[in-house]
PDB file of C-alpha atoms in Angstrom:
ATOM      1  CA  UNK X  25      -7.037 -14.868   9.749  1.00 68.00           C
ATOM      2  CA  UNK X  26     -10.700 -15.077  10.753  1.00 80.00           C
ATOM      3  CA  UNK X  27     -11.450 -11.459   9.743  1.00 80.00           C
ATOM      4  CA  UNK X  28      -9.987 -12.071   6.284  1.00 81.00           C
ATOM      5  CA  UNK X  29     -12.027 -15.237   5.801  1.00 81.00           C
ATOM      6  CA  UNK X  30     -15.130 -13.303   6.810  1.00 87.00           C
ATOM      7  CA  UNK X  31     -14.479 -10.607   4.179  1.00 93.00           C
ATOM      8  CA  UNK X  32     -16.001 -11.179   0.745  1.00 95.00           C
ATOM      9  CA  UNK X  33     -14.388 -10.054  -2.483  1.00 97.00           C
ATOM     10  CA  UNK X  34     -16.336  -7.072  -3.859  1.00 96.00           C
ATOM     11  CA  UNK X  35     -15.988  -8.521  -7.360  1.00 97.00           C
ATOM     12  CA  UNK X  36     -16.669 -12.275  -7.127  1.00 97.00           C
ATOM     13  CA  UNK X  37     -18.084 -12.544  -3.559  1.00 96.00           C
ATOM     14  CA  UNK X  38     -15.610 -15.288  -2.604  1.00 96.00           C
ATOM     15  CA  UNK X  39     -14.399 -15.271   1.027  1.00 95.00           C
ATOM     16  CA  UNK X  40     -10.801 -14.340   1.758  1.00 93.00           C
ATOM     17  CA  UNK X  41     -10.446 -10.776   0.466  1.00 96.00           C
ATOM     18  CA  UNK X  42      -7.671  -8.941   2.326  1.00 95.00           C
ATOM     19  CA  UNK X  43      -4.154  -7.526   2.541  1.00 95.00           C
ATOM     20  CA  UNK X  44      -1.760  -9.108   0.036  1.00 95.00           C
ATOM     21  CA  UNK X  45       0.996  -6.549  -0.538  1.00 97.00           C
ATOM     22  CA  UNK X  46       2.200  -2.966  -0.060  1.00 96.00           C
ATOM     23  CA  UNK X  47       3.059  -0.241  -2.533  1.00 95.00           C
ATOM     24  CA  UNK X  48       6.249   1.671  -1.824  1.00 94.00           C
ATOM     25  CA  UNK X  49       7.063   5.126  -3.124  1.00 92.00           C
ATOM     26  CA  UNK X  50       5.606   7.741  -0.768  1.00 93.00           C
ATOM     27  CA  UNK X  51       7.076  11.089  -1.873  1.00 94.00           C
ATOM     28  CA  UNK X  52       9.816  12.891   0.047  1.00 94.00           C
ATOM     29  CA  UNK X  53       8.570  16.060   1.737  1.00 92.00           C
ATOM     30  CA  UNK X  54      11.687  17.984   0.614  1.00 93.00           C
ATOM     31  CA  UNK X  55      12.294  16.948  -3.020  1.00 88.00           C
ATOM     32  CA  UNK X  56       9.130  15.001  -3.833  1.00 89.00           C
ATOM     33  CA  UNK X  57      11.082  12.018  -5.123  1.00 90.00           C
ATOM     34  CA  UNK X  58       9.799   8.514  -4.416  1.00 91.00           C
ATOM     35  CA  UNK X  59      11.074   6.823  -1.259  1.00 92.00           C
ATOM     36  CA  UNK X  60      10.986   3.248  -0.010  1.00 90.00           C
ATOM     37  CA  UNK X  61       8.340   4.231   2.559  1.00 92.00           C
ATOM     38  CA  UNK X  62       4.983   2.526   2.145  1.00 93.00           C
ATOM     39  CA  UNK X  63       2.529   4.655   0.164  1.00 93.00           C
ATOM     40  CA  UNK X  64      -0.416   2.274   0.208  1.00 95.00           C
ATOM     41  CA  UNK X  65      -1.764  -1.182   0.976  1.00 96.00           C
ATOM     42  CA  UNK X  66      -2.883  -3.615  -1.698  1.00 97.00           C
ATOM     43  CA  UNK X  67      -5.889  -5.811  -0.905  1.00 97.00           C
ATOM     44  CA  UNK X  68      -6.853  -8.679  -3.151  1.00 97.00           C
ATOM     45  CA  UNK X  69      -8.883 -11.795  -3.677  1.00 96.00           C
ATOM     46  CA  UNK X  70      -7.439 -15.283  -3.453  1.00 90.00           C
ATOM     47  CA  UNK X  71      -9.854 -16.558  -6.082  1.00 94.00           C
ATOM     48  CA  UNK X  72     -10.044 -13.886  -8.792  1.00 96.00           C
ATOM     49  CA  UNK X  73      -7.551 -11.187  -9.788  1.00 93.00           C
ATOM     50  CA  UNK X  74      -9.475  -8.254  -8.260  1.00 98.00           C
ATOM     51  CA  UNK X  75      -7.326  -5.819  -6.240  1.00 98.00           C
ATOM     52  CA  UNK X  76      -7.759  -2.455  -4.548  1.00 97.00           C
ATOM     53  CA  UNK X  77      -5.238   0.095  -3.294  1.00 97.00           C
ATOM     54  CA  UNK X  78      -5.758   1.938  -0.009  1.00 94.00           C
ATOM     55  CA  UNK X  79      -3.417   4.907   0.532  1.00 93.00           C
ATOM     56  CA  UNK X  80      -1.647   5.283   3.863  1.00 89.00           C
ATOM     57  CA  UNK X  81      -2.530   8.295   6.040  1.00 81.00           C
ATOM     58  CA  UNK X  82       0.659  10.273   5.410  1.00 74.00           C
ATOM     59  CA  UNK X  83       0.913  12.392   2.282  1.00 76.00           C
ATOM     60  CA  UNK X  84       4.689  12.899   2.368  1.00 86.00           C
ATOM     61  CA  UNK X  85       7.662  11.199   4.005  1.00 90.00           C
ATOM     62  CA  UNK X  86      10.399  12.674   6.172  1.00 90.00           C
ATOM     63  CA  UNK X  87      13.603  13.307   4.131  1.00 92.00           C
ATOM     64  CA  UNK X  88      15.549  10.958   6.433  1.00 91.00           C
ATOM     65  CA  UNK X  89      13.919   8.079   4.486  1.00 89.00           C
ATOM     66  CA  UNK X  90      14.699   9.522   1.046  1.00 91.00           C
ATOM     67  CA  UNK X  91      17.408   7.791  -1.034  1.00 87.00           C
ATOM     68  CA  UNK X  92      17.990  10.970  -3.060  1.00 88.00           C
ATOM     69  CA  UNK X  93      18.436  13.228  -0.005  1.00 89.00           C
ATOM     70  CA  UNK X  94      20.780  10.725   1.638  1.00 87.00           C
ATOM     71  CA  UNK X  95      22.966   9.781  -1.304  1.00 80.00           C
TER      72      UNK X  95
END
């Protein structure tokens, strides 16, 4: 918690900017359809509505996690 409190919001400069959610939908490496695998992290401010999205390091997800491939 201390690192988050030490991080200022880039928009309003209030302390407490950090991870608030994830974005699902990384594409399947076989079909390209969206999966439930995490595609990115959402960081936001507790004071204002400013948010940023940071993509995860993987570009595509293994088909074993794809709802379409496994239906």
